[in-house]
mmCIF file of N, CA and C in Angstrom:
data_model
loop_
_atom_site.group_PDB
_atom_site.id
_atom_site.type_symbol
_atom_site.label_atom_id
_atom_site.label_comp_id
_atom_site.label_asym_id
_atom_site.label_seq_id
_atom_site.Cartn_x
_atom_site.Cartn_y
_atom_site.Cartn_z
ATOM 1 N N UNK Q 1 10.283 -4.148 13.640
ATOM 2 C CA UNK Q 1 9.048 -4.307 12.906
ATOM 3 C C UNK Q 1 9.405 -4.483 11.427
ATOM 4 N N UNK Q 2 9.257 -5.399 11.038
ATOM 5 C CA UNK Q 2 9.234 -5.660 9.395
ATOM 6 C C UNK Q 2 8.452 -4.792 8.403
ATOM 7 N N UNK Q 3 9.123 -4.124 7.742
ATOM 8 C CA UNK Q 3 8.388 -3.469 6.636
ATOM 9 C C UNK Q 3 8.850 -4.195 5.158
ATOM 10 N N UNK Q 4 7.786 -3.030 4.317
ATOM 11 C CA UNK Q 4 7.846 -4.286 2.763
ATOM 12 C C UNK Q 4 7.898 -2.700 1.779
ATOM 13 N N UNK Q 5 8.098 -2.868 0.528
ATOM 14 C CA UNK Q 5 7.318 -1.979 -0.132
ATOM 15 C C UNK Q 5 6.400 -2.813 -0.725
ATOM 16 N N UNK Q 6 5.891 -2.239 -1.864
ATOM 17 C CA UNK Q 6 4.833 -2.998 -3.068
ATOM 18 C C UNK Q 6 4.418 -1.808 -4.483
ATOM 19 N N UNK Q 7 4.392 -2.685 -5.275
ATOM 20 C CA UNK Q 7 4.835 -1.809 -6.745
ATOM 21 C C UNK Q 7 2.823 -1.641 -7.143
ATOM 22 N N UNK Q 8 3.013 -0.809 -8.187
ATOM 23 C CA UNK Q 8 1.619 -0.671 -8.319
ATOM 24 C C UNK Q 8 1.500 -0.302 -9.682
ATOM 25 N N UNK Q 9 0.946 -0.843 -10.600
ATOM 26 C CA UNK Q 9 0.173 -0.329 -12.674
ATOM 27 C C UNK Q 9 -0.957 0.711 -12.461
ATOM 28 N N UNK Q 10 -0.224 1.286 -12.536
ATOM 29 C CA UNK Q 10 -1.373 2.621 -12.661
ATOM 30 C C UNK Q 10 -2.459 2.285 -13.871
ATOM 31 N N UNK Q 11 -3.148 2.801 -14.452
ATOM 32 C CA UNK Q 11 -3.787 2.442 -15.550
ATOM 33 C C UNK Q 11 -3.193 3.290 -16.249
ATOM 34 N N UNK Q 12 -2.491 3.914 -16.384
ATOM 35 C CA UNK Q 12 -1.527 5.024 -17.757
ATOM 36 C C UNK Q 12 -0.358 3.746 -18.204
ATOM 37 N N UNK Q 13 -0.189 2.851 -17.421
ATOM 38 C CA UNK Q 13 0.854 2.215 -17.677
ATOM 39 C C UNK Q 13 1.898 2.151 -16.716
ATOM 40 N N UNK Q 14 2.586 3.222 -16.127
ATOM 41 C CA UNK Q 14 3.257 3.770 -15.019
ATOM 42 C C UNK Q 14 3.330 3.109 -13.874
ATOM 43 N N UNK Q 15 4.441 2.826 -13.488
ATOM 44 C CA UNK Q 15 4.418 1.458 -12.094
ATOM 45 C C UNK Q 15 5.521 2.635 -10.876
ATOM 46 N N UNK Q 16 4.784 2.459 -10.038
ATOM 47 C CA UNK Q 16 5.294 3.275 -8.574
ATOM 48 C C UNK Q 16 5.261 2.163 -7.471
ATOM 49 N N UNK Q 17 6.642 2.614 -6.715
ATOM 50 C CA UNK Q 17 7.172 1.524 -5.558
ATOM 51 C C UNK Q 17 6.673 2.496 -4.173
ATOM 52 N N UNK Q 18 5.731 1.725 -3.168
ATOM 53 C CA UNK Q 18 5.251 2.338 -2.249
ATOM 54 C C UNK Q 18 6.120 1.824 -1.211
ATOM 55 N N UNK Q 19 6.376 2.272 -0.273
ATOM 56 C CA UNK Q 19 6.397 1.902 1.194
ATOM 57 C C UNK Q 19 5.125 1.947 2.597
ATOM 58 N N UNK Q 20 5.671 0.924 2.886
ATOM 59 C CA UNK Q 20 4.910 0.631 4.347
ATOM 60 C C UNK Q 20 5.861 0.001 5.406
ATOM 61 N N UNK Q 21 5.554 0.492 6.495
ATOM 62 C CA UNK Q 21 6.347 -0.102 7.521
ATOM 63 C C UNK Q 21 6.091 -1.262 8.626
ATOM 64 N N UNK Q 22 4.771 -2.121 8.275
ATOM 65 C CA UNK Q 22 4.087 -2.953 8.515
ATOM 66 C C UNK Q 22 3.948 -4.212 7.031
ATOM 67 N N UNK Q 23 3.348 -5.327 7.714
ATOM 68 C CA UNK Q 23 3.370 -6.348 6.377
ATOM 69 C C UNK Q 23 2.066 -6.657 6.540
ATOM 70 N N UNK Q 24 1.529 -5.585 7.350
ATOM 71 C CA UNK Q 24 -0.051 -5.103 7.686
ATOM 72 C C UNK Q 24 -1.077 -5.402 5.906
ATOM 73 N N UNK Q 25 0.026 -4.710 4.550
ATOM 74 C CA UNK Q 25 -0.397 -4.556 3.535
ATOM 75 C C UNK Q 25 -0.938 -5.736 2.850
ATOM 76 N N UNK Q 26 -0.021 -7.030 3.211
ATOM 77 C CA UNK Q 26 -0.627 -8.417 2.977
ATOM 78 C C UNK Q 26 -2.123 -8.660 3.299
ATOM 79 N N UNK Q 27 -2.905 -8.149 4.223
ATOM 80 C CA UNK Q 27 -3.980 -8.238 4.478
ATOM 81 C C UNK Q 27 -5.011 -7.365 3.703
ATOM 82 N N UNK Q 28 -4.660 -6.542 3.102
ATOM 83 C CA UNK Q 28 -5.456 -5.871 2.120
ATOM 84 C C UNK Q 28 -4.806 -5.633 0.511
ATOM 85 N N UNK Q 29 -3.982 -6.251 0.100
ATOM 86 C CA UNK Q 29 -3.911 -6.403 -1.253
ATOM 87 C C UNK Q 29 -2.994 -7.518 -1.951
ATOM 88 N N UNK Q 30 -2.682 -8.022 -3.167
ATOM 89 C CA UNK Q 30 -2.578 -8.871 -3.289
ATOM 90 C C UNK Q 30 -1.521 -8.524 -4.109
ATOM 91 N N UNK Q 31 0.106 -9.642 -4.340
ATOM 92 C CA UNK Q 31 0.627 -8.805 -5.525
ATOM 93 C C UNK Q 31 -0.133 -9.909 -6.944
ATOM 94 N N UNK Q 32 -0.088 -9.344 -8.010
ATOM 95 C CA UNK Q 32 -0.601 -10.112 -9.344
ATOM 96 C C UNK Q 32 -2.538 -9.546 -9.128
ATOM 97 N N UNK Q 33 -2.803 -8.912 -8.238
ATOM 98 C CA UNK Q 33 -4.450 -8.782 -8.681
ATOM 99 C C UNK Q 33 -4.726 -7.343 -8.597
ATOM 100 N N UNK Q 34 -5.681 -6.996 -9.337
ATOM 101 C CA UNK Q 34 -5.992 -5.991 -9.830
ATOM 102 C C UNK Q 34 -7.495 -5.435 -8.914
ATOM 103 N N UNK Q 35 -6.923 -3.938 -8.996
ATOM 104 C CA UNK Q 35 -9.028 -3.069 -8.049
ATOM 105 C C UNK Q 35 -9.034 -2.209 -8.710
ATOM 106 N N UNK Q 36 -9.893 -1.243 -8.420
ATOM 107 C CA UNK Q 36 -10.363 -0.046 -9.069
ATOM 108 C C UNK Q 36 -9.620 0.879 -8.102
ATOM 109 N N UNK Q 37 -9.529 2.110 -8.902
ATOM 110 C CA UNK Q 37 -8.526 2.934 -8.577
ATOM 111 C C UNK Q 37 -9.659 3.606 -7.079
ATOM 112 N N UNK Q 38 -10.738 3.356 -6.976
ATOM 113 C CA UNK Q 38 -11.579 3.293 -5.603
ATOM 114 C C UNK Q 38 -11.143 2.788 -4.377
ATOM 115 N N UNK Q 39 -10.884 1.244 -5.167
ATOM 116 C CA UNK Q 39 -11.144 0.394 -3.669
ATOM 117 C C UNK Q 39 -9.406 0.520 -3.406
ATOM 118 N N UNK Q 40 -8.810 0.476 -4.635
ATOM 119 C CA UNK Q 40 -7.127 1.003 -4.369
ATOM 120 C C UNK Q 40 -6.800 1.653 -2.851
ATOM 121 N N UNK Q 41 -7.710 2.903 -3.072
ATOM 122 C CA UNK Q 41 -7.439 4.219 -2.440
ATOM 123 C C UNK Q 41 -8.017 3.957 -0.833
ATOM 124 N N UNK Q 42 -9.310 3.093 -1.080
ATOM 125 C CA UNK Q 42 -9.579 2.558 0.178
ATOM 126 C C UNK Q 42 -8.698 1.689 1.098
ATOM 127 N N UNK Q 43 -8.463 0.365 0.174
ATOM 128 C CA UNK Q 43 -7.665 -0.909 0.976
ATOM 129 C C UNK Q 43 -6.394 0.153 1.583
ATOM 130 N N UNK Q 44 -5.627 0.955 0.752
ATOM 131 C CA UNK Q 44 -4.556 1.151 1.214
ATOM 132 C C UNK Q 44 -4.549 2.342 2.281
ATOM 133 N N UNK Q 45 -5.973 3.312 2.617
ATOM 134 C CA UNK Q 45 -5.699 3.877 3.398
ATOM 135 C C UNK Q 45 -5.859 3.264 4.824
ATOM 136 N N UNK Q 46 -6.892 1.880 4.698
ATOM 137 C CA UNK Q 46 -6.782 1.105 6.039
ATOM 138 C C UNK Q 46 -5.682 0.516 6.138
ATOM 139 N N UNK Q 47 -5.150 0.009 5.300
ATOM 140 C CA UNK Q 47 -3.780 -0.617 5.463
ATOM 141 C C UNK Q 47 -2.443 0.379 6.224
ATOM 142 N N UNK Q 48 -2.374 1.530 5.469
ATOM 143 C CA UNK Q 48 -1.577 2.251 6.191
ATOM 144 C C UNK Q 48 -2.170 3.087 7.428
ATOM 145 N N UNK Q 49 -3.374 2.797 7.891
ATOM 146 C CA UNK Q 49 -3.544 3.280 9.309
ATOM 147 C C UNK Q 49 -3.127 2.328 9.994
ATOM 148 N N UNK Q 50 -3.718 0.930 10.102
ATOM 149 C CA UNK Q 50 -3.367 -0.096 10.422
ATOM 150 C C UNK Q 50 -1.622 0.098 10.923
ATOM 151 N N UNK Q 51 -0.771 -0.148 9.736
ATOM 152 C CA UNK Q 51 0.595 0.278 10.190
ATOM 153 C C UNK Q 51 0.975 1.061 10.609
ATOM 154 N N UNK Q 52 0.777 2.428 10.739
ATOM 155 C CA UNK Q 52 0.634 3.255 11.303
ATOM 156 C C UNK Q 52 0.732 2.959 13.442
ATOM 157 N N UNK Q 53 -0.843 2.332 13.147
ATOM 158 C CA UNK Q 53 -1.029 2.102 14.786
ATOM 159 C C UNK Q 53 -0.037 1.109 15.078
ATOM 160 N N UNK Q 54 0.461 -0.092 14.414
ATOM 161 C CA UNK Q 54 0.974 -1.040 14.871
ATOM 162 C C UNK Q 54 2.520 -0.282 15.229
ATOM 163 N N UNK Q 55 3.007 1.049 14.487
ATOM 164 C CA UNK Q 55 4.385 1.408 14.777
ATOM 165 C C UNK Q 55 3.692 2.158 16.077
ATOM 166 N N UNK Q 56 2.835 3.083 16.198
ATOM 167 C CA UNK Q 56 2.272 3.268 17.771
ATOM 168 C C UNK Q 56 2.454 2.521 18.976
ATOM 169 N N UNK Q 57 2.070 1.402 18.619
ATOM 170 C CA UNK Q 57 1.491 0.272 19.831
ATOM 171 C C UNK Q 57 3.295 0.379 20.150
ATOM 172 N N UNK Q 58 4.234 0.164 19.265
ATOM 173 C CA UNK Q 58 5.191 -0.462 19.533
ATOM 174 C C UNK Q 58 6.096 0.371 19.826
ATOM 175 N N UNK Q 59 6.310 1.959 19.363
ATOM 176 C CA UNK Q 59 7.092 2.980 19.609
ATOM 177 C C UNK Q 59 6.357 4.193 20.493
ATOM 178 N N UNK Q 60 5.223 3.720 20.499
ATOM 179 C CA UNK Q 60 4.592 5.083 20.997
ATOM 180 C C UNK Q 60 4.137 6.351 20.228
ATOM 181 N N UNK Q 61 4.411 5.994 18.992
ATOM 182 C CA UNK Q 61 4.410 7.418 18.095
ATOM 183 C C UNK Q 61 3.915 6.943 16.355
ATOM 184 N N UNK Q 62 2.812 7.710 15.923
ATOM 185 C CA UNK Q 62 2.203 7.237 14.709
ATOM 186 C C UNK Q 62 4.093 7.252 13.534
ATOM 187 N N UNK Q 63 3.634 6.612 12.299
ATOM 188 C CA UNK Q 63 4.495 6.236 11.677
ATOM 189 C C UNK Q 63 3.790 7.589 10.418
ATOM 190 N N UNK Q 64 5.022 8.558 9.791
ATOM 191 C CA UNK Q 64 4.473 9.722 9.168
ATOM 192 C C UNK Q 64 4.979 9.000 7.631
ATOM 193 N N UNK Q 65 5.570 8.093 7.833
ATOM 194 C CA UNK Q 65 6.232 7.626 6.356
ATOM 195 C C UNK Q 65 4.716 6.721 5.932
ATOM 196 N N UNK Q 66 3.824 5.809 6.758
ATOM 197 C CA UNK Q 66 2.843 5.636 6.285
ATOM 198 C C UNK Q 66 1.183 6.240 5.892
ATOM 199 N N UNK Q 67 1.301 7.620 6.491
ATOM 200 C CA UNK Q 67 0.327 8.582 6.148
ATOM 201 C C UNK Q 67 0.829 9.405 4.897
ATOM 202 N N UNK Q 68 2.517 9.166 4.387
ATOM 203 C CA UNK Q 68 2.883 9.690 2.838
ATOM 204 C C UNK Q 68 2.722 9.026 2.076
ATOM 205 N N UNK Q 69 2.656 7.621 2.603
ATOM 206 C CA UNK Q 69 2.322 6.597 1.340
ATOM 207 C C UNK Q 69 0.769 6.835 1.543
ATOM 208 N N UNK Q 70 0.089 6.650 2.171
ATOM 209 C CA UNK Q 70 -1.293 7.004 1.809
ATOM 210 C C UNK Q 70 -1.947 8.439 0.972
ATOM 211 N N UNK Q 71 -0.902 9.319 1.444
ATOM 212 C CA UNK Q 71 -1.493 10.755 0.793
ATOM 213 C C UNK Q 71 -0.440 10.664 -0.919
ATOM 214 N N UNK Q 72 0.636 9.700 -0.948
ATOM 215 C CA UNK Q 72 1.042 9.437 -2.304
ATOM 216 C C UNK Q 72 -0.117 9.266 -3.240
ATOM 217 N N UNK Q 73 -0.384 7.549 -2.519
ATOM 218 C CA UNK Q 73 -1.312 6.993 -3.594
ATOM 219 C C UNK Q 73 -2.510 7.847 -3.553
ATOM 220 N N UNK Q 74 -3.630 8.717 -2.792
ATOM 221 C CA UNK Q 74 -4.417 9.174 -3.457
ATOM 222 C C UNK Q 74 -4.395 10.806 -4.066
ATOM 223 N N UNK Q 75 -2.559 10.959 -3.776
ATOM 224 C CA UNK Q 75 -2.697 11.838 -5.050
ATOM 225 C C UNK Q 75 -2.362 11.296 -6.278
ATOM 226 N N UNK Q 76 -2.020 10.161 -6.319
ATOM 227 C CA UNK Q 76 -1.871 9.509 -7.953
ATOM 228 C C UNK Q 76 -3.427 9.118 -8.088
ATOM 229 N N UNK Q 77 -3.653 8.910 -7.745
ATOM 230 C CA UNK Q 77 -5.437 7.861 -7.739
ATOM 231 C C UNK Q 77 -6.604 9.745 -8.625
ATOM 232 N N UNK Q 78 -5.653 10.362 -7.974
ATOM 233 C CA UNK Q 78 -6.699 11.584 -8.344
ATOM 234 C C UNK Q 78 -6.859 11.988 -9.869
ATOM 235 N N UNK Q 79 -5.698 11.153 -10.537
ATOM 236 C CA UNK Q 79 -5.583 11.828 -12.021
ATOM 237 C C UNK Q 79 -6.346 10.665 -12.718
ATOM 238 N N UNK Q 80 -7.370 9.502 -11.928
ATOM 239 C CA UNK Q 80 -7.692 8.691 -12.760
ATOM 240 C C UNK Q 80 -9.104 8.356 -12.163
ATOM 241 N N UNK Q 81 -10.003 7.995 -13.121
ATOM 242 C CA UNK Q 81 -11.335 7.253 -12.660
ATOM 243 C C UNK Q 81 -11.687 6.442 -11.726
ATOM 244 N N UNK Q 82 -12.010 6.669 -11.164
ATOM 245 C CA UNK Q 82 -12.567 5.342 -9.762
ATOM 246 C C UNK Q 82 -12.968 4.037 -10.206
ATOM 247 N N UNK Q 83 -13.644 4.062 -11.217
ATOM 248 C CA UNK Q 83 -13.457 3.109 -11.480
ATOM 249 C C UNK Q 83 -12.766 2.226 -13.077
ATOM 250 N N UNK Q 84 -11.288 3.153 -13.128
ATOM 251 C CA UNK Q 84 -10.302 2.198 -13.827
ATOM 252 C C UNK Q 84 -9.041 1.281 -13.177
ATOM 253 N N UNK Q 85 -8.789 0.460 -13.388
ATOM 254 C CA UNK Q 85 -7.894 -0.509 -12.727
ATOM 255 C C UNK Q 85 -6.806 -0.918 -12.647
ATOM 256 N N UNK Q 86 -6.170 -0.838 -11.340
ATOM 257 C CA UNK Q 86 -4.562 -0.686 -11.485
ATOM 258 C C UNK Q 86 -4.099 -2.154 -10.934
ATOM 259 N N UNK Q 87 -3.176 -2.361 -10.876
ATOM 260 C CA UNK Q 87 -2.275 -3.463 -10.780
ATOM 261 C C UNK Q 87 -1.223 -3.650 -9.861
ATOM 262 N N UNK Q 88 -1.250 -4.825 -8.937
ATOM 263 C CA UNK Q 88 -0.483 -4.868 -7.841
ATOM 264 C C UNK Q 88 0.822 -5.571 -8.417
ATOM 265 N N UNK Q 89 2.040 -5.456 -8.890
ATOM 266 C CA UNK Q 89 2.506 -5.673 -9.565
ATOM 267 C C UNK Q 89 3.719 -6.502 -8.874
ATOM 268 N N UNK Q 90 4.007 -5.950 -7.552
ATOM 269 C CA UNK Q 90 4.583 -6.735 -6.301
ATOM 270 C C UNK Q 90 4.808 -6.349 -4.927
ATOM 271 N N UNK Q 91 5.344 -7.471 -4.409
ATOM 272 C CA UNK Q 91 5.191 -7.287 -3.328
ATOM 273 C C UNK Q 91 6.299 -7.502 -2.306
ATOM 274 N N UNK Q 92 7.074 -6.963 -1.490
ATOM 275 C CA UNK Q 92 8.526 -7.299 -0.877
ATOM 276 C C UNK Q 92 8.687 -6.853 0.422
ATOM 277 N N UNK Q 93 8.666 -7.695 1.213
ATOM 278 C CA UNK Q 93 8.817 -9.355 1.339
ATOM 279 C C UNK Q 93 7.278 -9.755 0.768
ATOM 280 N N UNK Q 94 7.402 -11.062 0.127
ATOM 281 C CA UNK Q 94 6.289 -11.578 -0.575
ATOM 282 C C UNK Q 94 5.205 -12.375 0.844
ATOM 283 N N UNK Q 95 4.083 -12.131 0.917
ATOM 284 C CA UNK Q 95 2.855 -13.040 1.613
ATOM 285 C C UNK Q 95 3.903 -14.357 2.225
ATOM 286 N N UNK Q 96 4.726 -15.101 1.815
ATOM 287 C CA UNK Q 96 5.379 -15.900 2.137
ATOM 288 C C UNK Q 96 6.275 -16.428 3.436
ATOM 289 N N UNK Q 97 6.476 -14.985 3.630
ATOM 290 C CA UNK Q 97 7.979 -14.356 4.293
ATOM 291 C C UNK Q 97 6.946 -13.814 5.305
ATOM 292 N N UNK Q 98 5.608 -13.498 5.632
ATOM 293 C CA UNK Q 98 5.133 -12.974 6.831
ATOM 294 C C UNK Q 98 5.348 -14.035 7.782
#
């Protein structure tokens, strides 16, 4: 199963490298575009359920490295406004490479 990470602009400035173990993430965020630290917290917790199930379907067993990247980002998401805006800054393997 192909996994990616993807970098993220906090609104402090501060850039953090996530993991996912799916390229599931291509479908809910973009690298170069920007959300609110809301819909952030949203796209990426469907995204990492999403991967999650897809390491299920395929191993039999949820993926715990993508429920840390989800409980990462909304403990970073917690020190900031819902609606200030962070930055997808990249993405690896790029939309390209799916």
């Amino acid at each position: 199963m192909p996994e990616m990470t993807f970098d993220i602009r906090w609104p402090d400035g501060n850039t953090q490298r996530y993991y996912s173990p799916s390229l599931v993430v291509h479908d809910h965020l973009s690298a170069g575009s920007s959300y609110t630290v809301g819909e952030l917290v949203q796209r990426t917790g469907h995204a990492m359920t999403e991967a999650s199930d897809r390491v299920r379907a395929k191993f039999g067993f949820a993926c715990t490295s993508a429920a840390e990247t989800a409980s990462r980002i909304s403990g970073a998401a917690a020190g900031f406004p819902l609606d200030a805006l962070v930055e997808i800054t990249s993405m690896n393997p790029g939309s390209e490479q799916r």
